[in-house]
Every structure is written in C-alpha cells, then in structure tokens.
Amino acid sequence: MQLLKDRIQKDGIVMEGNVLKVDSFLNHQMDITLFNELGKEFHRRFADCGVNKLLTIEASGIGISCITAQYFRVPVVFAKKMKTKNIVGDVYHSRVASYTHGKDYEIFVSKRFLGAGDRVLILDDFLANGEALQGLISLCRQAGAEVVGAGICIEKAFQPGGDIIRSQGIRVESLARIKSMSAESGVEFC
Ligand code: 5GP
C-alpha cells in the first residue's frame, strides 16, 4: 500500500538490531487518518471472508484493530500479556518470544471471547519472526476458532515469519513488505 510505504520512507527510522522505529505515526503517537486508510484496506482485502472477530495483541495492535473493526463491524479481542506467573481463570494461553524485548512472555484470552464458530482475522503492526502471530494462531486453535487470515501493517520480509506462517496455509496480507533496511541506505520495499 503506497500510502504506508511513503509514510515509512518519510518518518520511519532504522535502528540497531533490525528494528524499524515507527512510533511517530503507528505505535506510540498514532495517526488516525492513516489508520483509517489501513483499516479500509484490510477490510477491502478480507471483506468476503465472513470475519466475525478481530484478534490482536496488546499494546500496539489495539489501535489499528479498533479502527479496522469499524469497517468490519465486529468486536476486537486483544490477547493480554501476563503480568504475573500465575494463569488465573478460564483462559487460553500461549508463550511468545519477543523480538523487540528479547524475552519470552505469556499471552492469554478469556474463553468467553474466543470459541468454535468464530472466524477470526488476526491483526498486528509488525511481522518479523512470526512469534506473536504464532501465539495468536495457537489461541485460536485451542478455541476451535478458524483463522481466516492475518493482516499486517509492516512485514519485515527479510525475516522468516511470513514464510513460516504462509507455509501453514494461512493467508497473510501485509500492507508494506520490507525487503531490506539499514541505517545507511534506509528502507527498500519488496
Ligand atoms: P515477531 O513476533 O513476528 O518476531 O515480531 C512481531 C512483534 O514484534 C510485533 O508485535 C512488534 O510489536 C514487534 N516488532 C518486530 N519487529 C519490529 C520492528 O522492527 N519495529 C517495531 N517497532 N516493532 C517490531
């Protein structure tokens, strides 16, 4: 999606360790006019899939999911990150290795909000190694829910996540796919 690519070129900053900083418009300060266009585009791509729920992970996926949900007119469920070691209540849970923070954490969703019969579109801001997505897919599988696809704002295509998830037969639609990036030469798209 050209609008997002242009914005990444204009305001994205390539950091050490293959991290793209987009906190001025995507995951800290949020440009809602841009989010609206991203939401419209996700809806355009998945409109015919019978989606009845959007699933994301806190915190960065929540904003984009809420805006997107207005086009699908379905609820948003976000997986919570476990604050304590104890898993309390009736939940599905899964372990995720964090790319940006370099450590594992547990995520969970209440069994009340995900179940058999749900047709879930998973949304997230980034796809890198695919760990976050894998964790969300696991929650859906535990619930017996169907994953109709994953909508990603920025896929770092030089990392293996996209291939891993697509090889499982899951449709992944990324609005901007980065082929390579470096502090010196900036961002190159696929
Ligand atoms: P994965 O689990 O696919 O390795 O990474 C996805 C998660 O890590 C995303 O939810 C996102 O929060 C974070 N992430 C991965 N790569 C980047 C990056 O280059 N920049 C930022 N800001 N976040 C990233």
Coordinates of N, CA, C and O and ligand atoms in Angstrom, one line a residue:
M1 N 0.9 -1.2 0.0 CA 0.0 0.0 0.0 C 0.9 1.2 0.0 O 1.7 1.5 0.9
Q2 N 0.7 2.0 -1.1 CA 1.7 3.1 -1.3 C 1.7 4.1 -0.2 O 2.8 4.6 0.2
L3 N 0.5 4.5 0.3 CA 0.4 5.5 1.4 C 1.3 5.1 2.6 O 2.0 5.9 3.2
L4 N 1.2 3.8 3.0 CA 2.0 3.4 4.2 C 3.5 3.4 3.8 O 4.3 3.8 4.6
K5 N 3.8 2.9 2.6 CA 5.2 2.9 2.2 C 5.8 4.3 2.2 O 6.9 4.5 2.7
D6 N 5.1 5.2 1.7 CA 5.5 6.6 1.7 C 5.8 7.1 3.1 O 6.7 7.8 3.4
R7 N 4.9 6.8 4.0 CA 5.0 7.3 5.4 C 6.2 6.7 6.0 O 6.9 7.4 6.8
I8 N 6.4 5.4 5.8 CA 7.6 4.7 6.4 C 8.9 5.4 5.8 O 9.8 5.7 6.6
Q9 N 8.9 5.7 4.5 CA 10.1 6.4 4.0 C 10.3 7.8 4.6 O 11.4 8.2 4.9
K10 N 9.2 8.4 4.8 CA 9.2 9.8 5.4 C 9.6 9.8 6.8 O 10.5 10.6 7.3
D11 N 8.9 9.0 7.6 CA 9.0 9.1 9.1 C 9.6 7.9 9.8 O 9.8 8.0 11.1
G12 N 9.9 6.8 9.1 CA 10.4 5.6 9.8 C 11.9 5.8 10.0 O 12.6 6.5 9.3
I13 N 12.4 5.3 11.1 CA 13.8 5.4 11.5 C 14.4 4.0 11.7 O 13.8 3.2 12.5
V14 N 15.4 3.6 10.9 CA 16.0 2.3 11.1 C 17.0 2.3 12.3 O 17.9 3.1 12.3
M15 N 16.7 1.4 13.2 CA 17.5 1.4 14.5 C 18.5 0.2 14.4 O 18.4 -0.7 13.6
E16 N 19.4 0.1 15.4 CA 20.3 -1.0 15.6 C 19.4 -2.3 15.8 O 18.3 -2.2 16.3
G17 N 20.0 -3.4 15.3 CA 19.3 -4.7 15.6 C 18.1 -4.9 14.7 O 17.2 -5.6 15.1
N18 N 18.1 -4.3 13.5 CA 17.0 -4.5 12.5 C 15.6 -4.1 13.1 O 14.6 -4.8 12.8
V19 N 15.6 -3.1 13.8 CA 14.3 -2.6 14.3 C 14.0 -1.3 13.6 O 14.8 -0.4 13.5
L20 N 12.7 -1.3 13.1 CA 12.2 0.0 12.4 C 11.4 0.7 13.4 O 10.4 0.2 13.9
K21 N 11.8 2.0 13.7 CA 11.0 2.8 14.6 C 9.9 3.5 13.8 O 10.3 4.3 12.9
V22 N 8.7 3.3 14.2 CA 7.6 4.0 13.5 C 6.7 4.6 14.6 O 5.4 4.7 14.4
D23 N 7.3 5.0 15.7 CA 6.5 5.4 16.8 C 5.9 6.8 16.7 O 5.1 7.3 17.5
S24 N 6.3 7.6 15.6 CA 5.7 8.9 15.4 C 4.3 8.8 14.7 O 3.5 9.8 14.7
F25 N 4.0 7.6 14.1 CA 2.7 7.5 13.5 C 1.9 6.2 13.7 O 0.7 6.1 13.5
L26 N 2.6 5.1 14.1 CA 2.0 3.8 14.2 C 1.8 3.2 15.6 O 0.7 2.8 15.9
N27 N 2.8 3.2 16.4 CA 2.7 2.5 17.6 C 3.1 3.3 18.9 O 3.4 2.7 19.9
H28 N 3.1 4.6 18.8 CA 3.2 5.3 20.1 C 2.3 6.6 19.9 O 1.1 6.6 20.3
Q29 N 2.7 7.6 19.1 CA 1.8 8.5 18.6 C 1.1 7.8 17.4 O 1.8 7.2 16.6
M30 N -0.2 8.0 17.3 CA -0.9 7.3 16.2 C -1.7 8.3 15.3 O -2.4 9.1 15.8
D31 N -1.4 8.1 14.0 CA -2.1 8.9 13.0 C -3.4 8.3 12.6 O -3.4 7.3 11.8
I32 N -4.5 8.7 13.1 CA -5.7 8.1 12.9 C -6.3 8.2 11.5 O -7.0 7.3 11.0
T33 N -5.9 9.3 10.8 CA -6.3 9.4 9.4 C -5.6 8.3 8.6 O -6.2 7.7 7.8
L34 N -4.3 8.0 8.9 CA -3.6 6.9 8.3 C -4.3 5.6 8.7 O -4.6 4.7 7.8
F35 N -4.6 5.4 10.0 CA -5.2 4.2 10.5 C -6.5 3.9 9.7 O -6.8 2.7 9.4
N36 N -7.2 5.0 9.5 CA -8.5 4.8 8.7 C -8.3 4.2 7.4 O -9.0 3.3 6.9
E37 N -7.2 4.6 6.7 CA -6.9 4.1 5.4 C -6.5 2.7 5.5 O -6.8 1.8 4.6
L38 N -5.6 2.4 6.5 CA -5.2 1.0 6.7 C -6.4 0.1 7.0 O -6.5 -1.0 6.4
G39 N -7.3 0.6 7.8 CA -8.4 -0.2 8.2 C -9.3 -0.5 6.9 O -9.8 -1.7 6.7
K40 N -9.5 0.5 6.1 CA -10.3 0.3 4.9 C -9.6 -0.7 4.0 O -10.3 -1.6 3.4
E41 N -8.3 -0.7 3.9 CA -7.6 -1.6 3.0 C -7.7 -3.1 3.6 O -7.9 -4.0 2.8
F42 N -7.5 -3.2 4.9 CA -7.7 -4.6 5.5 C -9.1 -5.1 5.1 O -9.3 -6.2 4.8
H43 N -10.1 -4.2 5.3 CA -11.5 -4.6 5.0 C -11.6 -5.0 3.5 O -12.3 -6.0 3.2
R44 N -11.1 -4.2 2.6 CA -11.2 -4.5 1.2 C -10.6 -5.9 0.9 O -11.2 -6.7 0.2
R45 N -9.5 -6.2 1.6 CA -8.8 -7.5 1.3 C -9.5 -8.7 1.9 O -9.4 -9.8 1.4
F46 N -10.2 -8.5 3.0 CA -10.8 -9.6 3.7 C -12.3 -9.5 3.8 O -12.9 -10.2 4.6
A47 N -12.9 -8.6 3.0 CA -14.4 -8.4 3.1 C -15.2 -9.6 2.9 O -16.3 -9.8 3.5
D48 N -14.8 -10.5 2.1 CA -15.6 -11.7 1.7 C -15.3 -12.9 2.5 O -15.7 -14.0 2.1
C49 N -14.7 -12.8 3.6 CA -14.2 -13.9 4.4 C -15.1 -14.3 5.6 O -14.8 -15.2 6.3
G50 N -16.2 -13.6 5.8 CA -17.1 -13.9 6.9 C -16.5 -13.7 8.2 O -16.8 -14.4 9.2
V51 N -15.6 -12.7 8.3 CA -14.9 -12.4 9.6 C -15.9 -12.0 10.6 O -16.8 -11.1 10.4
N52 N -15.9 -12.6 11.8 CA -16.8 -12.1 12.9 C -16.1 -11.6 14.1 O -16.7 -11.2 15.1
K53 N -14.7 -11.6 14.0 CA -14.0 -11.2 15.2 C -12.6 -10.8 14.7 O -12.0 -11.5 13.9
L54 N -12.1 -9.7 15.3 CA -10.6 -9.3 15.1 C -9.9 -9.7 16.3 O -10.4 -9.4 17.4
L55 N -8.7 -10.3 16.1 CA -7.9 -10.6 17.3 C -6.5 -10.0 17.1 O -5.9 -10.1 16.0
T56 N -6.0 -9.4 18.2 CA -4.7 -8.8 18.2 C -4.0 -9.0 19.5 O -4.5 -9.7 20.3
I57 N -2.9 -8.3 19.7 CA -2.1 -8.5 20.9 C -1.8 -7.1 21.5 O -1.6 -6.2 20.7
E58 N -1.9 -7.0 22.8 CA -1.6 -5.7 23.4 C -0.1 -5.3 23.3 O 0.7 -6.3 23.2
A59 N 0.4 -4.1 23.1 CA -0.5 -3.0 23.1 C -0.6 -2.4 21.7 O -1.6 -1.9 21.3
S60 N 0.4 -2.6 20.9 CA 0.5 -1.9 19.6 C -0.6 -2.3 18.6 O -1.0 -1.5 17.7
G61 N -1.2 -3.5 18.7 CA -2.2 -3.9 17.7 C -3.6 -3.3 18.0 O -4.4 -3.4 17.1
I62 N -3.8 -2.8 19.2 CA -5.1 -2.4 19.6 C -5.7 -1.3 18.8 O -6.8 -1.3 18.3
G63 N -4.9 -0.2 18.6 CA -5.4 1.0 17.9 C -5.8 0.7 16.5 O -7.0 1.0 16.1
I64 N -5.0 0.0 15.8 CA -5.3 -0.3 14.4 C -6.5 -1.2 14.3 O -7.3 -1.1 13.4
S65 N -6.6 -2.1 15.2 CA -7.7 -3.1 15.2 C -9.0 -2.4 15.5 O -10.0 -2.7 14.8
C66 N -9.0 -1.4 16.4 CA -10.3 -0.7 16.7 C -10.7 0.1 15.5 O -11.9 0.1 15.2
I67 N -9.8 0.7 14.8 CA -10.2 1.5 13.6 C -10.7 0.5 12.5 O -11.7 0.8 11.9
T68 N -10.0 -0.6 12.4 CA -10.4 -1.5 11.3 C -11.7 -2.2 11.6 O -12.5 -2.4 10.7
A69 N -12.0 -2.4 12.9 CA -13.3 -3.0 13.3 C -14.5 -2.2 12.9 O -15.6 -2.8 12.7
Q70 N -14.3 -0.9 12.7 CA -15.5 -0.1 12.3 C -15.9 -0.4 10.9 O -17.0 -0.2 10.5
Y71 N -15.0 -0.9 10.1 CA -15.3 -1.3 8.7 C -15.9 -2.7 8.7 O -16.8 -3.0 7.9
F72 N -15.4 -3.6 9.5 CA -15.9 -4.9 9.6 C -17.2 -5.0 10.4 O -18.0 -6.0 10.3
R73 N -17.4 -4.0 11.3 CA -18.5 -4.0 12.3 C -18.5 -5.3 13.1 O -19.5 -6.0 13.2
V74 N -17.4 -5.7 13.7 CA -17.2 -6.8 14.5 C -16.4 -6.4 15.8 O -15.7 -5.4 15.7
P75 N -16.5 -7.2 16.8 CA -15.7 -6.9 18.0 C -14.2 -7.1 17.9 O -13.8 -7.9 17.0
V76 N -13.4 -6.4 18.7 CA -12.0 -6.7 18.7 C -11.7 -7.4 20.1 O -12.2 -7.0 21.1
V77 N -10.9 -8.4 20.0 CA -10.4 -9.1 21.2 C -8.9 -8.9 21.2 O -8.3 -9.1 20.1
F78 N -8.3 -8.5 22.3 CA -6.9 -8.4 22.3 C -6.3 -9.4 23.3 O -6.8 -9.5 24.4
A79 N -5.3 -10.1 22.9 CA -4.6 -11.0 23.8 C -3.8 -10.2 24.8 O -3.1 -9.2 24.5
K80 N -4.0 -10.5 26.1 CA -3.3 -9.8 27.2 C -2.0 -10.5 27.5 O -1.9 -11.7 27.4
K81 N -1.0 -9.6 27.8 CA 0.3 -10.2 28.2 C 0.2 -10.4 29.7 O -0.3 -9.6 30.5
M82 N 0.7 -11.6 30.1 CA 0.6 -12.0 31.5 C 1.5 -11.1 32.4 O 2.7 -11.0 32.1
K83 N 0.9 -10.5 33.4 CA 1.7 -9.7 34.3 C 2.4 -10.5 35.4 O 3.4 -10.2 35.9
T84 N 1.7 -11.6 35.8 CA 2.3 -12.4 36.8 C 2.5 -13.8 36.3 O 2.1 -14.1 35.1
K85 N 3.2 -14.7 37.0 CA 3.5 -16.0 36.5 C 2.2 -16.9 36.6 O 2.1 -17.9 36.0
N86 N 1.2 -16.5 37.4 CA 0.1 -17.4 37.6 C -1.0 -17.1 36.5 O -1.4 -16.0 36.2
I87 N -1.4 -18.2 35.9 CA -2.5 -18.1 35.0 C -3.8 -18.3 35.7 O -4.1 -19.3 36.3
V88 N -4.6 -17.2 35.7 CA -5.8 -17.2 36.5 C -7.0 -17.3 35.6 O -7.1 -16.6 34.6
G89 N -8.1 -18.0 36.0 CA -9.3 -18.0 35.3 C -9.3 -19.0 34.1 O -8.4 -19.7 33.9
D90 N -10.4 -18.9 33.4 CA -10.7 -19.8 32.3 C -10.2 -19.2 31.0 O -10.9 -18.5 30.3
V91 N -8.9 -19.4 30.7 CA -8.3 -18.8 29.6 C -7.6 -19.7 28.7 O -7.2 -20.8 29.1
Y92 N -7.4 -19.3 27.4 CA -6.5 -20.0 26.5 C -5.2 -19.2 26.6 O -5.2 -18.0 26.7
H93 N -4.0 -19.9 26.7 CA -2.8 -19.2 26.8 C -1.7 -19.8 25.9 O -1.8 -20.9 25.5
S94 N -0.7 -19.0 25.7 CA 0.4 -19.3 24.8 C 1.6 -18.6 25.1 O 1.6 -17.5 25.6
R95 N 2.8 -19.1 24.7 CA 4.1 -18.4 25.0 C 4.6 -17.7 23.8 O 4.6 -18.3 22.7
V96 N 5.1 -16.5 23.9 CA 5.6 -15.8 22.8 C 7.0 -15.3 23.1 O 7.3 -14.8 24.2
A97 N 7.9 -15.4 22.1 CA 9.3 -14.9 22.2 C 9.2 -13.5 21.6 O 8.9 -13.3 20.5
S98 N 9.6 -12.5 22.4 CA 9.5 -11.1 21.9 C 10.7 -10.7 21.1 O 11.9 -10.8 21.6
Y99 N 10.4 -10.2 19.9 CA 11.6 -9.8 19.0 C 12.2 -8.5 19.6 O 13.4 -8.4 19.7
T100 N 11.4 -7.5 19.9 CA 11.9 -6.2 20.3 C 12.5 -6.2 21.8 O 13.4 -5.5 22.1
H101 N 11.9 -7.1 22.6 CA 12.4 -7.1 24.0 C 13.3 -8.2 24.4 O 13.9 -8.3 25.5
G102 N 13.4 -9.2 23.5 CA 14.4 -10.3 23.7 C 14.1 -11.3 24.8 O 15.0 -11.9 25.3
K103 N 12.8 -11.4 25.2 CA 12.5 -12.4 26.2 C 11.1 -12.9 26.0 O 10.3 -12.3 25.3
D104 N 10.8 -14.1 26.6 CA 9.5 -14.7 26.4 C 8.5 -14.1 27.3 O 8.8 -13.6 28.4
Y105 N 7.2 -14.2 26.9 CA 6.1 -13.8 27.7 C 4.9 -14.6 27.4 O 4.9 -15.3 26.3
E106 N 4.0 -14.7 28.3 CA 2.8 -15.5 28.1 C 1.6 -14.6 27.7 O 1.5 -13.4 28.2
I107 N 0.8 -15.0 26.8 CA -0.4 -14.2 26.4 C -1.6 -15.1 26.7 O -1.6 -16.3 26.7
F108 N -2.7 -14.4 26.9 CA -4.0 -15.2 27.2 C -5.2 -14.4 26.7 O -5.2 -13.2 26.6
V109 N -6.2 -15.2 26.4 CA -7.6 -14.6 26.1 C -8.6 -15.4 26.9 O -8.5 -16.7 27.0
S110 N -9.6 -14.8 27.4 CA -10.6 -15.5 28.1 C -11.4 -16.4 27.2 O -11.7 -16.0 26.0
K111 N -11.8 -17.6 27.7 CA -12.5 -18.5 26.9 C -13.9 -17.9 26.5 O -14.6 -18.4 25.6
R112 N -14.3 -16.9 27.2 CA -15.6 -16.3 26.9 C -15.6 -15.5 25.6 O -16.7 -15.3 25.0
F113 N -14.4 -15.1 25.1 CA -14.3 -14.2 24.0 C -13.8 -14.9 22.7 O -13.6 -14.2 21.7
L114 N -13.5 -16.2 22.7 CA -13.0 -16.9 21.5 C -13.5 -18.3 21.6 O -13.4 -18.9 22.6
G115 N -14.1 -18.8 20.5 CA -14.6 -20.1 20.6 C -14.9 -20.7 19.2 O -14.6 -20.1 18.1
A116 N -15.3 -22.0 19.2 CA -15.6 -22.7 17.9 C -16.7 -21.9 17.2 O -17.6 -21.3 17.9
G117 N -16.6 -21.8 15.9 CA -17.6 -21.0 15.2 C -17.1 -19.6 14.9 O -17.6 -18.9 14.0
D118 N -16.1 -19.1 15.6 CA -15.6 -17.8 15.3 C -14.7 -17.9 14.1 O -13.9 -18.8 13.8
R119 N -14.8 -16.8 13.2 CA -14.0 -16.7 12.0 C -13.1 -15.4 12.3 O -13.6 -14.3 12.2
V120 N -11.9 -15.7 12.5 CA -11.0 -14.7 13.1 C -10.0 -14.1 12.1 O -9.4 -14.8 11.4
L121 N -10.0 -12.8 12.1 CA -8.9 -12.1 11.3 C -7.9 -11.6 12.4 O -8.3 -10.8 13.3
I122 N -6.7 -12.0 12.3 CA -5.7 -11.5 13.2 C -5.0 -10.3 12.7 O -4.7 -10.3 11.5
L123 N -4.8 -9.3 13.5 CA -4.2 -8.0 13.0 C -3.0 -7.7 13.9 O -3.0 -7.9 15.1
D124 N -1.9 -7.2 13.3 CA -0.8 -6.7 14.1 C 0.0 -5.6 13.4 O -0.2 -5.5 12.1
D125 N 0.8 -4.9 14.1 CA 1.5 -3.8 13.5 C 2.7 -4.4 12.6 O 3.0 -3.9 11.5
F126 N 3.5 -5.4 13.2 CA 4.6 -5.9 12.6 C 4.6 -7.4 12.4 O 4.0 -8.1 13.3
L127 N 5.2 -7.9 11.4 CA 5.5 -9.3 11.3 C 7.0 -9.5 11.1 O 7.6 -8.9 10.1
A128 N 7.7 -10.1 12.0 CA 9.2 -10.3 11.9 C 9.5 -11.8 11.9 O 9.6 -12.4 10.8
N129 N 9.7 -12.3 13.1 CA 10.0 -13.8 13.1 C 8.7 -14.6 13.2 O 8.7 -15.8 13.2
G130 N 7.6 -14.0 13.4 CA 6.3 -14.7 13.4 C 5.9 -15.2 14.8 O 4.9 -15.9 14.9
E131 N 6.6 -14.8 15.8 CA 6.3 -15.4 17.1 C 5.0 -14.9 17.7 O 4.2 -15.7 18.2
A132 N 4.7 -13.6 17.5 CA 3.5 -13.0 18.1 C 2.3 -13.7 17.3 O 1.3 -14.1 17.9
L133 N 2.4 -13.8 16.0 CA 1.3 -14.3 15.2 C 1.1 -15.8 15.5 O 0.0 -16.2 15.7
Q134 N 2.2 -16.5 15.7 CA 2.1 -17.9 16.0 C 1.4 -18.1 17.4 O 0.5 -19.0 17.5
G135 N 1.6 -17.2 18.3 CA 1.0 -17.3 19.6 C -0.5 -17.0 19.5 O -1.3 -17.7 20.1
L136 N -0.9 -16.1 18.6 CA -2.3 -15.8 18.4 C -3.0 -16.9 17.7 O -4.2 -17.2 18.0
I137 N -2.3 -17.5 16.7 CA -2.9 -18.6 16.0 C -3.1 -19.8 17.0 O -4.2 -20.5 16.9
S138 N -2.2 -20.0 17.9 CA -2.3 -21.1 18.9 C -3.6 -20.8 19.7 O -4.3 -21.8 20.0
L139 N -3.8 -19.6 20.1 CA -5.0 -19.3 20.9 C -6.3 -19.7 20.2 O -7.2 -20.3 20.7
C140 N -6.3 -19.4 18.8 CA -7.5 -19.7 18.0 C -7.6 -21.2 17.9 O -8.8 -21.7 18.0
R141 N -6.5 -21.9 17.7 CA -6.6 -23.4 17.6 C -7.2 -24.0 18.8 O -8.0 -24.9 18.8
Q142 N -6.7 -23.5 20.0 CA -7.1 -24.0 21.3 C -8.6 -23.8 21.4 O -9.3 -24.6 22.0
A143 N -9.1 -22.7 20.9 CA -10.5 -22.3 21.0 C -11.4 -23.0 20.0 O -12.6 -23.0 20.0
G144 N -10.8 -23.7 19.0 CA -11.5 -24.3 17.9 C -12.0 -23.2 16.9 O -12.9 -23.5 16.1
A145 N -11.5 -22.0 17.0 CA -11.8 -20.9 16.0 C -11.1 -21.0 14.7 O -9.9 -21.6 14.7
E146 N -11.7 -20.5 13.7 CA -11.0 -20.6 12.4 C -10.2 -19.3 12.1 O -10.8 -18.2 12.3
V147 N -9.0 -19.4 11.7 CA -8.2 -18.2 11.4 C -8.4 -18.0 9.9 O -7.9 -18.8 9.0
V148 N -9.1 -16.9 9.5 CA -9.3 -16.7 8.1 C -8.1 -16.0 7.4 O -7.9 -16.0 6.2
G149 N -7.3 -15.4 8.3 CA -6.1 -14.7 7.7 C -5.4 -13.8 8.8 O -5.9 -13.7 9.9
A150 N -4.3 -13.2 8.3 CA -3.6 -12.3 9.2 C -3.4 -11.0 8.4 O -2.9 -11.1 7.2
G151 N -3.7 -9.9 8.9 CA -3.5 -8.6 8.3 C -2.4 -7.9 9.1 O -2.5 -7.7 10.3
I152 N -1.3 -7.6 8.4 CA -0.1 -7.0 9.0 C 0.2 -5.6 8.4 O 0.1 -5.5 7.1
C153 N 0.5 -4.6 9.2 CA 0.8 -3.3 8.6 C 2.2 -3.4 8.0 O 2.3 -3.2 6.8
I154 N 3.2 -3.8 8.7 CA 4.6 -3.9 8.1 C 5.2 -5.2 8.3 O 5.4 -5.7 9.5
E155 N 5.5 -5.9 7.2 CA 6.2 -7.2 7.3 C 7.6 -7.0 6.9 O 8.0 -6.4 5.9
K156 N 8.5 -7.5 7.8 CA 9.9 -7.4 7.5 C 10.2 -8.7 6.8 O 10.5 -9.8 7.4
A157 N 10.1 -8.7 5.5 CA 10.2 -9.9 4.6 C 11.6 -10.6 4.6 O 11.7 -11.7 4.2
F158 N 12.6 -9.9 5.1 CA 13.9 -10.5 5.2 C 14.0 -11.3 6.5 O 15.0 -12.0 6.7
Q159 N 13.0 -11.3 7.3 CA 12.9 -12.2 8.5 C 11.9 -13.4 8.2 O 11.1 -13.2 7.3
P160 N 12.0 -14.5 8.9 CA 11.3 -15.7 8.4 C 9.9 -15.8 8.7 O 9.2 -16.7 8.2
G161 N 9.3 -14.9 9.5 CA 7.9 -15.1 10.0 C 6.9 -15.3 8.9 O 6.0 -16.2 9.0
G162 N 6.9 -14.4 7.9 CA 5.9 -14.5 6.8 C 5.9 -15.9 6.1 O 4.9 -16.5 5.9
D163 N 7.1 -16.4 5.8 CA 7.2 -17.7 5.1 C 6.7 -18.8 6.1 O 6.0 -19.7 5.6
I164 N 7.1 -18.7 7.3 CA 6.6 -19.7 8.3 C 5.1 -19.8 8.4 O 4.5 -20.9 8.3
I165 N 4.5 -18.6 8.5 CA 3.0 -18.6 8.7 C 2.3 -19.0 7.4 O 1.4 -19.8 7.4
R166 N 2.8 -18.5 6.3 CA 2.2 -18.8 5.0 C 2.3 -20.3 4.7 O 1.4 -20.9 4.1
S167 N 3.4 -20.9 5.1 CA 3.7 -22.4 4.8 C 2.7 -23.2 5.6 O 2.5 -24.4 5.3
Q168 N 2.0 -22.6 6.6 CA 1.0 -23.3 7.4 C -0.4 -23.2 6.7 O -1.4 -23.6 7.2
G169 N -0.4 -22.6 5.5 CA -1.6 -22.4 4.8 C -2.5 -21.2 5.2 O -3.6 -21.1 4.8
I170 N -1.9 -20.4 6.0 CA -2.6 -19.2 6.5 C -2.4 -18.0 5.6 O -1.2 -17.7 5.2
R171 N -3.4 -17.3 5.2 CA -3.3 -16.2 4.3 C -2.8 -15.0 5.1 O -3.4 -14.6 6.1
V172 N -1.7 -14.4 4.6 CA -1.1 -13.3 5.3 C -1.1 -12.1 4.3 O -0.5 -12.2 3.2
E173 N -1.7 -11.0 4.7 CA -1.8 -9.8 3.8 C -1.0 -8.7 4.5 O -1.5 -8.3 5.6
S174 N 0.1 -8.3 4.0 CA 0.9 -7.2 4.6 C 0.8 -6.0 3.7 O 0.9 -6.0 2.5
L175 N 0.6 -4.8 4.4 CA 0.3 -3.6 3.6 C 1.6 -3.0 3.1 O 1.7 -2.3 2.1
A176 N 2.7 -3.3 3.8 CA 4.1 -2.9 3.3 C 5.0 -4.0 3.7 O 5.1 -4.5 4.8
R177 N 5.7 -4.5 2.6 CA 6.7 -5.6 2.9 C 8.1 -5.0 2.6 O 8.4 -4.6 1.5
I178 N 8.9 -5.1 3.7 CA 10.3 -4.6 3.6 C 11.3 -5.7 3.1 O 11.3 -6.8 3.7
K179 N 12.0 -5.4 2.1 CA 12.9 -6.4 1.5 C 14.2 -6.3 2.3 O 14.8 -7.3 2.6
S180 N 14.7 -5.1 2.6 CA 15.9 -4.9 3.3 C 15.9 -3.5 4.0 O 15.2 -2.6 3.5
M181 N 16.7 -3.3 5.0 CA 16.8 -2.0 5.6 C 18.1 -1.8 6.3 O 18.7 -2.8 6.8
S182 N 18.6 -0.6 6.4 CA 19.8 -0.3 7.1 C 19.8 1.2 7.4 O 19.2 1.9 6.7
A183 N 20.6 1.5 8.5 CA 20.6 2.9 8.8 C 21.2 3.7 7.7 O 20.8 4.9 7.5
E184 N 22.2 3.2 7.0 CA 22.9 3.9 5.9 C 22.0 4.1 4.7 O 21.8 5.2 4.2
S185 N 21.4 3.0 4.2 CA 20.6 3.1 2.9 C 19.1 3.2 3.1 O 18.4 3.3 2.1
G186 N 18.6 3.1 4.3 CA 17.2 3.3 4.6 C 16.4 2.0 4.3 O 17.0 0.9 4.4
V187 N 15.2 2.2 3.9 CA 14.3 1.0 3.7 C 14.0 0.8 2.2 O 13.8 1.7 1.5
E188 N 14.1 -0.5 1.9 CA 13.8 -0.9 0.5 C 12.6 -1.9 0.6 O 12.6 -2.9 1.3
F189 N 11.6 -1.7 -0.2 CA 10.4 -2.5 -0.2 C 10.4 -3.6 -1.3 O 11.2 -3.5 -2.2
C190 N 9.7 -4.7 -1.0 CA 9.6 -5.8 -2.0 C 9.0 -5.4 -3.3 O 8.1 -4.5 -3.3
Ligands
5GP1 P1 7.5 -11.3 15.6 O1 6.8 -11.9 16.8 O2 6.9 -11.5 14.3 O3 9.0 -11.6 15.6 O4 7.5 -9.7 15.9 C1 6.3 -9.1 15.9 C2 6.2 -8.2 17.1 O5 7.5 -7.6 17.5 C3 5.3 -7.0 16.8 O6 4.1 -7.2 17.5 C4 6.0 -5.8 17.1 O7 5.5 -5.2 18.3 C5 7.4 -6.2 17.3 N1 8.4 -5.8 16.3 C6 9.1 -6.7 15.5 N2 9.9 -6.0 14.6 C7 9.7 -4.7 14.9 C8 10.3 -3.5 14.4 O8 11.2 -3.5 13.5 N3 9.9 -2.4 14.9 C9 9.0 -2.3 15.9 N4 8.6 -1.1 16.3 N5 8.4 -3.4 16.4 C10 8.8 -4.6 16.0

